PDB file of C-alpha atoms and ligand atoms in Angstrom:
ATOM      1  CA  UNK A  17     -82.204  24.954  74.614  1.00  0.00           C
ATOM      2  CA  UNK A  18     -80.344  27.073  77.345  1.00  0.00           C
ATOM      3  CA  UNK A  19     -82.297  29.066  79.652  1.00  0.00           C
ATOM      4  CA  UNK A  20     -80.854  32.957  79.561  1.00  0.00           C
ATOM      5  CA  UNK A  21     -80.916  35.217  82.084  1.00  0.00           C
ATOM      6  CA  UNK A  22     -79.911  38.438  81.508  1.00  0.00           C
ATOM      7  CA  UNK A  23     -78.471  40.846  84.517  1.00  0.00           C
ATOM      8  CA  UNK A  24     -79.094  44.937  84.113  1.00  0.00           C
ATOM      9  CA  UNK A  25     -79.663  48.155  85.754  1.00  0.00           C
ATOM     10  CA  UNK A  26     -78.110  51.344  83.550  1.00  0.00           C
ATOM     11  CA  UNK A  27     -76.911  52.696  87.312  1.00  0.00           C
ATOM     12  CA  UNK A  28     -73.166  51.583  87.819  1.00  0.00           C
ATOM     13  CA  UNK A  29     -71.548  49.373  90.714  1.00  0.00           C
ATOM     14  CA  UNK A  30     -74.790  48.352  91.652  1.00  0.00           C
ATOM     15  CA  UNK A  31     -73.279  44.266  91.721  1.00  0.00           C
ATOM     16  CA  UNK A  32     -74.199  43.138  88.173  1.00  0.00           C
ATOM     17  CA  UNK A  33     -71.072  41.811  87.776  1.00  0.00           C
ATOM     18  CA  UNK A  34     -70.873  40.241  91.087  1.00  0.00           C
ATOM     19  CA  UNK A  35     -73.940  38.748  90.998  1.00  0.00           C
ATOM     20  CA  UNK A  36     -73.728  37.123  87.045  1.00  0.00           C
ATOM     21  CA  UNK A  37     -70.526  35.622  88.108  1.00  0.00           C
ATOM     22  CA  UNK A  38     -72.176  34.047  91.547  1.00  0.00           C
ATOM     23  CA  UNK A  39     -74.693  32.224  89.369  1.00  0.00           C
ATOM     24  CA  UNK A  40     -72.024  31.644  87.018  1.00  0.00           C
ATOM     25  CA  UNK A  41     -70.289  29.618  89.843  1.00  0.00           C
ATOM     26  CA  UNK A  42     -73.342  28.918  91.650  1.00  0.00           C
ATOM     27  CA  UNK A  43     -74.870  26.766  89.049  1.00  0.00           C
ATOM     28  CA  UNK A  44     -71.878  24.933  87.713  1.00  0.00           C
ATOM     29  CA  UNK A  45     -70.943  23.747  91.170  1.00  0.00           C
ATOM     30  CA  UNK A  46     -74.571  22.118  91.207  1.00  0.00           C
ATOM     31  CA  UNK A  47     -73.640  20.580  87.813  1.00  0.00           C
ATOM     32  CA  UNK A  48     -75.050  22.810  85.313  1.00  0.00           C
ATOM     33  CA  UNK A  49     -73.047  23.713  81.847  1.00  0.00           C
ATOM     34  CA  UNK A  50     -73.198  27.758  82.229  1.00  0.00           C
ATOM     35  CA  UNK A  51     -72.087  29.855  79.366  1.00  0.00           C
ATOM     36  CA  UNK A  52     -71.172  33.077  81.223  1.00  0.00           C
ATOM     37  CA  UNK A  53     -71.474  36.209  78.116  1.00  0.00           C
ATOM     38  CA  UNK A  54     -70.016  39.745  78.997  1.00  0.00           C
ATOM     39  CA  UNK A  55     -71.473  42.165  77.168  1.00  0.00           C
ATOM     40  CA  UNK A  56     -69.631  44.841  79.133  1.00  0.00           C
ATOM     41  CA  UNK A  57     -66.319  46.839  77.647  1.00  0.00           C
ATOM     42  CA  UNK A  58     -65.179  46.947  81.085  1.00  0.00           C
ATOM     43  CA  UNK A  59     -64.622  43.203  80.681  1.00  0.00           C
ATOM     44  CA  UNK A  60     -65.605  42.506  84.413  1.00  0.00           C
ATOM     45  CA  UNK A  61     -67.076  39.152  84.077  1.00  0.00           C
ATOM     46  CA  UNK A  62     -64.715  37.560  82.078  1.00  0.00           C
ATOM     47  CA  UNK A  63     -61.888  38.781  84.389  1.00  0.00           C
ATOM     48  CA  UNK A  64     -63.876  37.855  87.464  1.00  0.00           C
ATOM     49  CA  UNK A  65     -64.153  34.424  86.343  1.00  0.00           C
ATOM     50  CA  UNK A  66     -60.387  34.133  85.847  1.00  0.00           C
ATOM     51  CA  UNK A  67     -59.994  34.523  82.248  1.00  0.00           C
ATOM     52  CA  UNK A  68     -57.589  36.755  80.595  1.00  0.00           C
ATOM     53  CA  UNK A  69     -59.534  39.062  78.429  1.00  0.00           C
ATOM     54  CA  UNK A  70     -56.929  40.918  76.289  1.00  0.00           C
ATOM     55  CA  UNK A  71     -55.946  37.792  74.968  1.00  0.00           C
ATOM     56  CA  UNK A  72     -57.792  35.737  72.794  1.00  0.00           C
ATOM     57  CA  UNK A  73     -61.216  36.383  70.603  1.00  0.00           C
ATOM     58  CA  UNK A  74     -63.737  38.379  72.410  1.00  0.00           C
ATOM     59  CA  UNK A  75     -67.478  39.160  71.825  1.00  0.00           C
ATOM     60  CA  UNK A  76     -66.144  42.182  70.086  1.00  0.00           C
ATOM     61  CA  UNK A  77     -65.330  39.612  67.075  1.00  0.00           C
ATOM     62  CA  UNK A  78     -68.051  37.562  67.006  1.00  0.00           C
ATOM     63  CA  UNK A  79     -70.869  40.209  67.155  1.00  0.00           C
ATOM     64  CA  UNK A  80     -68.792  41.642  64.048  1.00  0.00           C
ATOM     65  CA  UNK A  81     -69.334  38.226  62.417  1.00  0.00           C
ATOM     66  CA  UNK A  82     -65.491  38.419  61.896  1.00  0.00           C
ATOM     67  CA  UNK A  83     -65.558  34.478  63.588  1.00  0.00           C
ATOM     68  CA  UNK A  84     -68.243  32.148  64.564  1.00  0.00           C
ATOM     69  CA  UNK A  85     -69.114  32.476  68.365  1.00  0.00           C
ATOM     70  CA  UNK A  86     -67.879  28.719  69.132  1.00  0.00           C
ATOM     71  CA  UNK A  87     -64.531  29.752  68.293  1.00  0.00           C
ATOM     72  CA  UNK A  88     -64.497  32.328  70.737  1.00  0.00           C
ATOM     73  CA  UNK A  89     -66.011  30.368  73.898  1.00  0.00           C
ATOM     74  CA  UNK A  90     -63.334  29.903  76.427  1.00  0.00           C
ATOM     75  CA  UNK A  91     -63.430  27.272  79.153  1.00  0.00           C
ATOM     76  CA  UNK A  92     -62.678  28.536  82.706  1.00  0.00           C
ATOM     77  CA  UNK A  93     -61.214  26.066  85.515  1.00  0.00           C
ATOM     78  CA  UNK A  94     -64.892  25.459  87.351  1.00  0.00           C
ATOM     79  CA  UNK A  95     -67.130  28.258  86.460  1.00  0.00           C
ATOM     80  CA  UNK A  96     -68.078  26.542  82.754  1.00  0.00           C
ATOM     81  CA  UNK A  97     -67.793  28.397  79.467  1.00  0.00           C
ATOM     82  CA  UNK A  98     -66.926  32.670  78.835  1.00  0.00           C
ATOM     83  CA  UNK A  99     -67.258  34.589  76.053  1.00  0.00           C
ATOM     84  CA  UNK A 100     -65.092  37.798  77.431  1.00  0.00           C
ATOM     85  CA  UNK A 101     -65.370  41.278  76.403  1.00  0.00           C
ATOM     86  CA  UNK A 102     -62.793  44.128  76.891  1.00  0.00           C
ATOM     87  CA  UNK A 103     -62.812  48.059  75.901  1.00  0.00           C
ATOM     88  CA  UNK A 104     -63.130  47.124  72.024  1.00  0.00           C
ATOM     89  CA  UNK A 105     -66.897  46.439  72.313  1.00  0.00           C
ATOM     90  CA  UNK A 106     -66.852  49.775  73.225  1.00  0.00           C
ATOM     91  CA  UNK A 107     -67.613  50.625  69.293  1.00  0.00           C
ATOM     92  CA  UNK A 108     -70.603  47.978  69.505  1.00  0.00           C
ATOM     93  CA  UNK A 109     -72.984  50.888  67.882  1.00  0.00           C
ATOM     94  CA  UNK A 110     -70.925  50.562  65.122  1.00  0.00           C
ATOM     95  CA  UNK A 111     -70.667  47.328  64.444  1.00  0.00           C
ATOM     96  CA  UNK A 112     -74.253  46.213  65.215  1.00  0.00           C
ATOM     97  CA  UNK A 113     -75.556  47.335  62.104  1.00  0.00           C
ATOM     98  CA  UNK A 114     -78.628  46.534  60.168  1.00  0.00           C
ATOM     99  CA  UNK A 115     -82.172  46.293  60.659  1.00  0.00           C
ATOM    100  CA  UNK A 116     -81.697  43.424  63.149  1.00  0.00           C
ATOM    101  CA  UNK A 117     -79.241  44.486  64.766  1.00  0.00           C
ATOM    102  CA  UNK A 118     -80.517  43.705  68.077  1.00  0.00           C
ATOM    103  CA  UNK A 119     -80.916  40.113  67.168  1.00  0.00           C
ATOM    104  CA  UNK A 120     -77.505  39.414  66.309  1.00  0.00           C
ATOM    105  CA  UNK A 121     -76.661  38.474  69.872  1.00  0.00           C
ATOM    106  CA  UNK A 122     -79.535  36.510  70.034  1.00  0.00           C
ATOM    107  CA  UNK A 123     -79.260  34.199  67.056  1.00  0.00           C
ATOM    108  CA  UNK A 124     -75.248  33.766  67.762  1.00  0.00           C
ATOM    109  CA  UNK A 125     -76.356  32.220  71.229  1.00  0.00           C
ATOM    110  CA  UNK A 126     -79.086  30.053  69.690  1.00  0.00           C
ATOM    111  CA  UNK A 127     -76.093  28.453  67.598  1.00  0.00           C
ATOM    112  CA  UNK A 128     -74.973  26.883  70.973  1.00  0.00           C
ATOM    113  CA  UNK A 129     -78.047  27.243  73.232  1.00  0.00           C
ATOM    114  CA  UNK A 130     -77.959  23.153  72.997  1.00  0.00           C
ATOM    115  CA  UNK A 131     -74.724  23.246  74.744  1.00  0.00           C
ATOM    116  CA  UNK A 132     -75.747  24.797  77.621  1.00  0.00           C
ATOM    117  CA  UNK A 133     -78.175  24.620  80.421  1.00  0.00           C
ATOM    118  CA  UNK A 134     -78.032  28.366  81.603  1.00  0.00           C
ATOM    119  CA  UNK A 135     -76.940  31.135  79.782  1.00  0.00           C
ATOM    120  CA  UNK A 136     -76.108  34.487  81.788  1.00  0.00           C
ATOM    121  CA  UNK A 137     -75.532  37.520  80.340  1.00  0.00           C
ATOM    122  CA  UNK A 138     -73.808  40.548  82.206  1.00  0.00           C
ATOM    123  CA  UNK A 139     -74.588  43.984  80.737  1.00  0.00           C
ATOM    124  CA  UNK A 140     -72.980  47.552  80.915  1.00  0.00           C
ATOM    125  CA  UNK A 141     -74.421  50.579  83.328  1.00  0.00           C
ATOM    126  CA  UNK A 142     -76.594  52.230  80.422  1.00  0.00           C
ATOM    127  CA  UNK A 143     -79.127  51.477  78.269  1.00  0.00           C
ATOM    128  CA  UNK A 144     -77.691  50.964  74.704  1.00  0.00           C
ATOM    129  CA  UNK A 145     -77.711  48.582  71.751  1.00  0.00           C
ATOM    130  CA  UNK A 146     -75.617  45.835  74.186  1.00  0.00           C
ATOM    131  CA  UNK A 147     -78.311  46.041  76.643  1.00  0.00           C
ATOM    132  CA  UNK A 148     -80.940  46.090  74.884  1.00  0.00           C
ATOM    133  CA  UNK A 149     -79.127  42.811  72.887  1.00  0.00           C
ATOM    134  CA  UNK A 150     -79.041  40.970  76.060  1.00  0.00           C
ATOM    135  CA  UNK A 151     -82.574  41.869  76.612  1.00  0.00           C
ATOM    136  CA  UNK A 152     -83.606  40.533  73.098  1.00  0.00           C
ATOM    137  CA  UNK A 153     -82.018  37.161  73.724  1.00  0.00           C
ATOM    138  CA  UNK A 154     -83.026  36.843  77.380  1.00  0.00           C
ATOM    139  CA  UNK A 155     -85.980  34.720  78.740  1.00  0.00           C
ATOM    140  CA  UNK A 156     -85.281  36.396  82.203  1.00  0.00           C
ATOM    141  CA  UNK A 157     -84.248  39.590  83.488  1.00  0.00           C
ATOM    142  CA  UNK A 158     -83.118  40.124  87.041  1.00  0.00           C
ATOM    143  CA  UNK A 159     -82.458  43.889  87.982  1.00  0.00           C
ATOM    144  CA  UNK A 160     -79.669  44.024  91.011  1.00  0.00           C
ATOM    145  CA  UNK A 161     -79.572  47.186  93.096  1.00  0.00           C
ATOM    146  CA  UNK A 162     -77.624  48.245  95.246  1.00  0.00           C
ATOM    147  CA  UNK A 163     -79.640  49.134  98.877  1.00  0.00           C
ATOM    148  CA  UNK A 164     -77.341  51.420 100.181  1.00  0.00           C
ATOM    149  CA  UNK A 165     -77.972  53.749  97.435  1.00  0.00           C
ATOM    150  CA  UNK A 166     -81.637  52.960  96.224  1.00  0.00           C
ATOM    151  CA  UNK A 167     -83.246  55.416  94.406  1.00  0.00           C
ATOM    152  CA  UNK A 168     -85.808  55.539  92.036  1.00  0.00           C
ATOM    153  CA  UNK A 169     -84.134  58.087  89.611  1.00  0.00           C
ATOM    154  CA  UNK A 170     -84.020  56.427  86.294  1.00  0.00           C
ATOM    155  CA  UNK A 171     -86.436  53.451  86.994  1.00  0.00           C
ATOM    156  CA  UNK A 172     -88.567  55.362  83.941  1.00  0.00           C
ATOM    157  CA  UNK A 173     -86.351  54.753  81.528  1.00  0.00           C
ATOM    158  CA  UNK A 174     -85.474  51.261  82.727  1.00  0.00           C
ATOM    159  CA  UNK A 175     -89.306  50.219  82.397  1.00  0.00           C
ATOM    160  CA  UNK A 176     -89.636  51.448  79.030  1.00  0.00           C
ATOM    161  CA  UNK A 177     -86.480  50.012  77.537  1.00  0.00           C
ATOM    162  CA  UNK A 178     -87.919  46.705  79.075  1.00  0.00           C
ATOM    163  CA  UNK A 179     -90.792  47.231  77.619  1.00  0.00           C
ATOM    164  CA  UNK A 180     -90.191  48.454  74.311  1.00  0.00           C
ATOM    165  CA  UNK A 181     -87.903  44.892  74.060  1.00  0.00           C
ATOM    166  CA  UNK A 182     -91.571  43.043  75.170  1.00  0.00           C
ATOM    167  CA  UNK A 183     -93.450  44.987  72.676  1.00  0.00           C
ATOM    168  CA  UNK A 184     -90.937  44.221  69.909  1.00  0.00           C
ATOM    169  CA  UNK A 185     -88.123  41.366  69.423  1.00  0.00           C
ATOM    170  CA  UNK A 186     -88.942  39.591  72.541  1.00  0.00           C
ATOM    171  CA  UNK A 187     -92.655  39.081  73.873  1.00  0.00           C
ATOM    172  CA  UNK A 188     -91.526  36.485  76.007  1.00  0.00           C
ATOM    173  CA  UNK A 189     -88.992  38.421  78.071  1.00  0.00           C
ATOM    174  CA  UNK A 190     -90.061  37.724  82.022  1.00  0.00           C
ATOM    175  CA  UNK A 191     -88.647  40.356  84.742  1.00  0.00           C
ATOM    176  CA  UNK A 192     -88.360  37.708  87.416  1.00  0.00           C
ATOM    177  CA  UNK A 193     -86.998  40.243  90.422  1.00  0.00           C
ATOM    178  CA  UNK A 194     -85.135  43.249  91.877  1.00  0.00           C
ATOM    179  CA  UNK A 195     -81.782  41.594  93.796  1.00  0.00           C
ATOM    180  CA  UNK A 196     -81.005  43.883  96.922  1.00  0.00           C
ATOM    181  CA  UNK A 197     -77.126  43.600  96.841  1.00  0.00           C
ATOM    182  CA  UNK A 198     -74.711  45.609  99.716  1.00  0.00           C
ATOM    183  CA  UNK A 199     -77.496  44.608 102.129  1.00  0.00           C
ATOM    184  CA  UNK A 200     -76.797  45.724 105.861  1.00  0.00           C
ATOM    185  CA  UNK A 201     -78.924  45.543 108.204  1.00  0.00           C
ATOM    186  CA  UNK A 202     -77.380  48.116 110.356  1.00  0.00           C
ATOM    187  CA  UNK A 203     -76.550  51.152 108.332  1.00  0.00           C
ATOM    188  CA  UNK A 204     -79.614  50.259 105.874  1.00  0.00           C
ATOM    189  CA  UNK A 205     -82.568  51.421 108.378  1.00  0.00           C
ATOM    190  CA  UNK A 206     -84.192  48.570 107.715  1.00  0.00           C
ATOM    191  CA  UNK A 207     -87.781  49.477 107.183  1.00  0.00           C
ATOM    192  CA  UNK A 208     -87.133  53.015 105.086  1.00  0.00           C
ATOM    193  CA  UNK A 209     -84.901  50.444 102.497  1.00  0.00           C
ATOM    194  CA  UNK A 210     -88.095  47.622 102.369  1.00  0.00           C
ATOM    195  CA  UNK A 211     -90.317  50.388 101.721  1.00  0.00           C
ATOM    196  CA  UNK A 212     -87.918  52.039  99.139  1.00  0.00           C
ATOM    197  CA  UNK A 213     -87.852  48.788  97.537  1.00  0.00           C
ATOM    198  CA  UNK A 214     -91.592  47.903  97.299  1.00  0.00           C
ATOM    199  CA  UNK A 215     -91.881  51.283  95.601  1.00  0.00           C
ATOM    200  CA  UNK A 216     -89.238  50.330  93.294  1.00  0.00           C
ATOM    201  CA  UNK A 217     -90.482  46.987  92.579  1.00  0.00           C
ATOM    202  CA  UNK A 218     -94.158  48.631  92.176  1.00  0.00           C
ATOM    203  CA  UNK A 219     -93.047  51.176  89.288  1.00  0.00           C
ATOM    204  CA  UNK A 220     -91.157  48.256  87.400  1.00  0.00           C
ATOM    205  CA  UNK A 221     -94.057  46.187  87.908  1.00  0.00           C
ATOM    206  CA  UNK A 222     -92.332  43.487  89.593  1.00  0.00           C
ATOM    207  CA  UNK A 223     -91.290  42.483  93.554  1.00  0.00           C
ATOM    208  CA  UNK A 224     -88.391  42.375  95.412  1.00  0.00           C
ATOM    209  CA  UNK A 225     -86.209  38.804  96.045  1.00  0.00           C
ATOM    210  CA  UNK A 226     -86.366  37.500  99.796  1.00  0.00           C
ATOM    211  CA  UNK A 227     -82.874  36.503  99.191  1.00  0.00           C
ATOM    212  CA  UNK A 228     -80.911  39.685 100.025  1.00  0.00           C
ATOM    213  CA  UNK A 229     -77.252  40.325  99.525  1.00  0.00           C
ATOM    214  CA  UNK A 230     -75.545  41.425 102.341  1.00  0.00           C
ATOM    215  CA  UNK A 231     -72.186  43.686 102.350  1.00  0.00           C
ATOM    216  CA  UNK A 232     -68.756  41.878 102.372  1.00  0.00           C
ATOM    217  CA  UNK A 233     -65.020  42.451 101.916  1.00  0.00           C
ATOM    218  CA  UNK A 234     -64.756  39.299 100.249  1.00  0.00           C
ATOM    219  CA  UNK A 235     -66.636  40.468  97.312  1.00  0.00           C
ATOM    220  CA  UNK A 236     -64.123  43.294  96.309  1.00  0.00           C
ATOM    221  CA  UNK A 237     -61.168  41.025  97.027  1.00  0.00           C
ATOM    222  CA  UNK A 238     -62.252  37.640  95.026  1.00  0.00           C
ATOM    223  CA  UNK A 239     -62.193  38.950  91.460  1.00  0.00           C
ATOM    224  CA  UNK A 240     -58.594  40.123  91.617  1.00  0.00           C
ATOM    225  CA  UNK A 241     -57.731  36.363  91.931  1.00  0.00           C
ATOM    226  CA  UNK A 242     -60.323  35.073  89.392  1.00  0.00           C
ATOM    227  CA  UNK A 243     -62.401  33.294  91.776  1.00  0.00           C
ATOM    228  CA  UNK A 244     -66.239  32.922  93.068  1.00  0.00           C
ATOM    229  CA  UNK A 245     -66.943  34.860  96.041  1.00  0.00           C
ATOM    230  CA  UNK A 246     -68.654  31.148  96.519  1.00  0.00           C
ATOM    231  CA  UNK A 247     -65.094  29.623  96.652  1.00  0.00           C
ATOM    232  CA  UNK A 248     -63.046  32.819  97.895  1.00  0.00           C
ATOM    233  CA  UNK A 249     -64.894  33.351 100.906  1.00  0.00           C
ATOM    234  CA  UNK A 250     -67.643  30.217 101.275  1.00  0.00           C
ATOM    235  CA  UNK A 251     -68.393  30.667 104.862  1.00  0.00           C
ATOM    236  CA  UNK A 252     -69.182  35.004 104.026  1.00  0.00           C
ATOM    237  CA  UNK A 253     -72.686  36.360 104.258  1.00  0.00           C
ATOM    238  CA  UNK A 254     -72.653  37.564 100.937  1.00  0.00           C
ATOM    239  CA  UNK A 255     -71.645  33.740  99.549  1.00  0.00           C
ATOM    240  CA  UNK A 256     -74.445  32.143 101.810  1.00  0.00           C
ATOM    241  CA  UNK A 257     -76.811  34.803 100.435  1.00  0.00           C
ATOM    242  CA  UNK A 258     -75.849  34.621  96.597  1.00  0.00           C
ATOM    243  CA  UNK A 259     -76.614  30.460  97.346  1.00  0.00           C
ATOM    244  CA  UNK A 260     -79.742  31.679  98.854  1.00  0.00           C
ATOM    245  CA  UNK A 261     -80.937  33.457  96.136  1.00  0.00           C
ATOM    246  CA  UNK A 262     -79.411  30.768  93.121  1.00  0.00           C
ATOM    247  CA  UNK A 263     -82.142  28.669  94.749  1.00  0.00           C
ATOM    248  CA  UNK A 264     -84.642  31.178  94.677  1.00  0.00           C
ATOM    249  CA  UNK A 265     -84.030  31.991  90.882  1.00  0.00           C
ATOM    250  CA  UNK A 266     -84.305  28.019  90.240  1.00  0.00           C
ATOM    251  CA  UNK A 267     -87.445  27.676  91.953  1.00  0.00           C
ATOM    252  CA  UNK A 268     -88.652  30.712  90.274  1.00  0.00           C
ATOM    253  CA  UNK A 269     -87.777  29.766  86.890  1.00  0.00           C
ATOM    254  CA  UNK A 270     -89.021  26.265  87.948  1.00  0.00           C
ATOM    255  CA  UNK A 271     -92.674  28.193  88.436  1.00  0.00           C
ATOM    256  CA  UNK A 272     -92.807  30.658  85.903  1.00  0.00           C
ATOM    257  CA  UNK A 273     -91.497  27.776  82.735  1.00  0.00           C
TER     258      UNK A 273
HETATM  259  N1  ATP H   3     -72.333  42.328  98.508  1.00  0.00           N
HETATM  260  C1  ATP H   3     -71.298  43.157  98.328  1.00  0.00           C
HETATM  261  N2  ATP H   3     -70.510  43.532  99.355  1.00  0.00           N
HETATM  262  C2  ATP H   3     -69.477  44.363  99.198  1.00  0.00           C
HETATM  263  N3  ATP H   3     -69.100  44.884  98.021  1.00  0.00           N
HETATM  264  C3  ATP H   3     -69.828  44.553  96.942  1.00  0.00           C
HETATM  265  C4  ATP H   3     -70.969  43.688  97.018  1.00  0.00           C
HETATM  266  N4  ATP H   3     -71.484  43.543  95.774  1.00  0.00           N
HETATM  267  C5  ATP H   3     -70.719  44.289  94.961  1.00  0.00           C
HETATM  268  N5  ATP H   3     -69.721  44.897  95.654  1.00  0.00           N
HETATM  269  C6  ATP H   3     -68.672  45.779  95.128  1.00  0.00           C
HETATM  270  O1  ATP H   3     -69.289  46.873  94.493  1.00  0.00           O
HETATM  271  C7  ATP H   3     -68.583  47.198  93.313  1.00  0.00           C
HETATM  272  C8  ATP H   3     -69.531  47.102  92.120  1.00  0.00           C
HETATM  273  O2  ATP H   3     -69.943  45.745  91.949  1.00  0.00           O
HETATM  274  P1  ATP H   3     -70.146  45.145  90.500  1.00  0.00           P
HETATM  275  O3  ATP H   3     -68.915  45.343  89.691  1.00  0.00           O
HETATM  276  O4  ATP H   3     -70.665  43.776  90.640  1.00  0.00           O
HETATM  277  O5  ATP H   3     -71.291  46.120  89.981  1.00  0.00           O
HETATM  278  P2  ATP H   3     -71.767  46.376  88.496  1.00  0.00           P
HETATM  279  O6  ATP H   3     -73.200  46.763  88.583  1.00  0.00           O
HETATM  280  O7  ATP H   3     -71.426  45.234  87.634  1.00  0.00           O
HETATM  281  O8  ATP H   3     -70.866  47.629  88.089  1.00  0.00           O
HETATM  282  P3  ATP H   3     -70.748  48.260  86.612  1.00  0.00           P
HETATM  283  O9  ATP H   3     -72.017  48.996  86.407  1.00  0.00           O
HETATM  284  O10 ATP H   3     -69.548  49.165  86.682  1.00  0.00           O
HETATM  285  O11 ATP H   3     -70.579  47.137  85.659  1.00  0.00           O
HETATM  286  C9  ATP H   3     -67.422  46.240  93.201  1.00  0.00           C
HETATM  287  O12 ATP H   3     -66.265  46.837  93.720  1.00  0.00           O
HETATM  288  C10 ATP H   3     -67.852  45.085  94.074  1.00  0.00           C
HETATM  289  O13 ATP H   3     -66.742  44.409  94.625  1.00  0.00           O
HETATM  290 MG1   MG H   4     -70.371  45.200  85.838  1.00  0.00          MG
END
């Protein structure tokens, strides 16, 4: 069975995106089958990852039931399997319906957990019935924030949606980290953002990644022509700190399994 990892913070542009489709990459260059799931309307991942997401069946249709998910899985060129999103998902509070609704997602990726070694799922900025989804068919949860704008306005609600998952459909949901992402050195006074970010990590009960990401260029250029960061720019800070932190999360995962 795939290990899942979900990706989430309800604040937007915060590198969610960026950062599932880095361990997308990350892992399948170090031979792992990935199946990369964007649970956002925007349709970022899937686009990110070079896929063409108003074509073809989209999570839209299989959370609906309308097909079964293995029809929908696309194959990228390296970055393993997609299931892509785009703006119809939008009307996801309509068409999770039921009293387990947020288990649908969960039991359409156990019908091809086997398949995969890693499952990452990418989630919208808020805290609806997708998120909370992804959360119910996560074992981890990594929260990315961006350090340039840290804050600890809405880190309330975050913690209780977390928790209400932990206390209900998922027990076994682990918060493995906060990701700093947009990490400079210079313009982030470096001690006022560590201390920002222990007091983050403190309310959500968890601690801060040593890996840090640090700002690039690269990382707003390489999803216009569907490529990794990790193959658009190798050589970039922010590529040698997303395969920084891919080994972090392994070891991690490694310790907490
Ligand atoms: N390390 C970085 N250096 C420079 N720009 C970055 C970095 N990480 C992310 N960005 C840029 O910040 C913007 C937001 O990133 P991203 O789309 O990954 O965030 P997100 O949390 O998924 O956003 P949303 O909430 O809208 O889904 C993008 O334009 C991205 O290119
Ligand atoms: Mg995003």
């Amino acid at each position: 069975m795939a290990v899942s990892i979900v990706l989430t913070n309800q604040k937007g542009g915060v590198g969610k995106t960026t950062t599932s489709g880095a361990i997308a990459a990350g892992l399948s260059k170090k031979g792992k089958k990935v199946l990369s799931v964007d649970l956002d309307p925007q349709g970022n991942l899937g686009f990110s990852l070079g896929m063409n997401i108003e074509d073809g069946h989209t999570m839209y249709e299989v959370l609906k039931k309308e097909i079964p998910v293995r029809e929908a899985i696309r194959t990228s060129d390296e970055y393993g399997d997609v299931l892509t999103s785009n703006i119809l998902l939008s009307e996801a509070e309509m068409i999770l319906k039921g009293e387990n609704r947020q288990l649908i997602l969960k039991q359409v990726l156990k019908e091809v957990g086997d398949d995969y070694d890693y499952i990452i799922i990418d989630t919208p900025p808020s805290l609806n019935i997708l998120t909370v989804s992804g959360y119910a068919a996560a074992d981890y949860l990594i929260i990315p924030m961006a350090a340039e704008i840290l804050s600890l306005v809405g880190l309330v609600q975050l913690k209780e949606t977390i928790e209400a998952v932990q206390n209900s459909v998922n027990p076994g949901l682990q918060v493995l980290g906060i990701l700093l992402t947009r990490y400079s050195q210079r313009t982030n006074l470096a001690r006022d953002v560590q201390d920002m970010a222990k007091t983050v990590a403190f309310q959500i009960g968890t601690e801060i990644f040593d890996a840090k990401i640090r700002t690039g260029v690269s990382v707003a250029e390489a999803p216009a022509h569907g490529i990794s960061i990790l193959d658009y720019s190798p050589r970039s800070n922010p590529s040698k700190d997303y395969r920084e932190f891919i080994d972090e999360l392994l070891h991690k995962i490694k310790n907490q399994a």
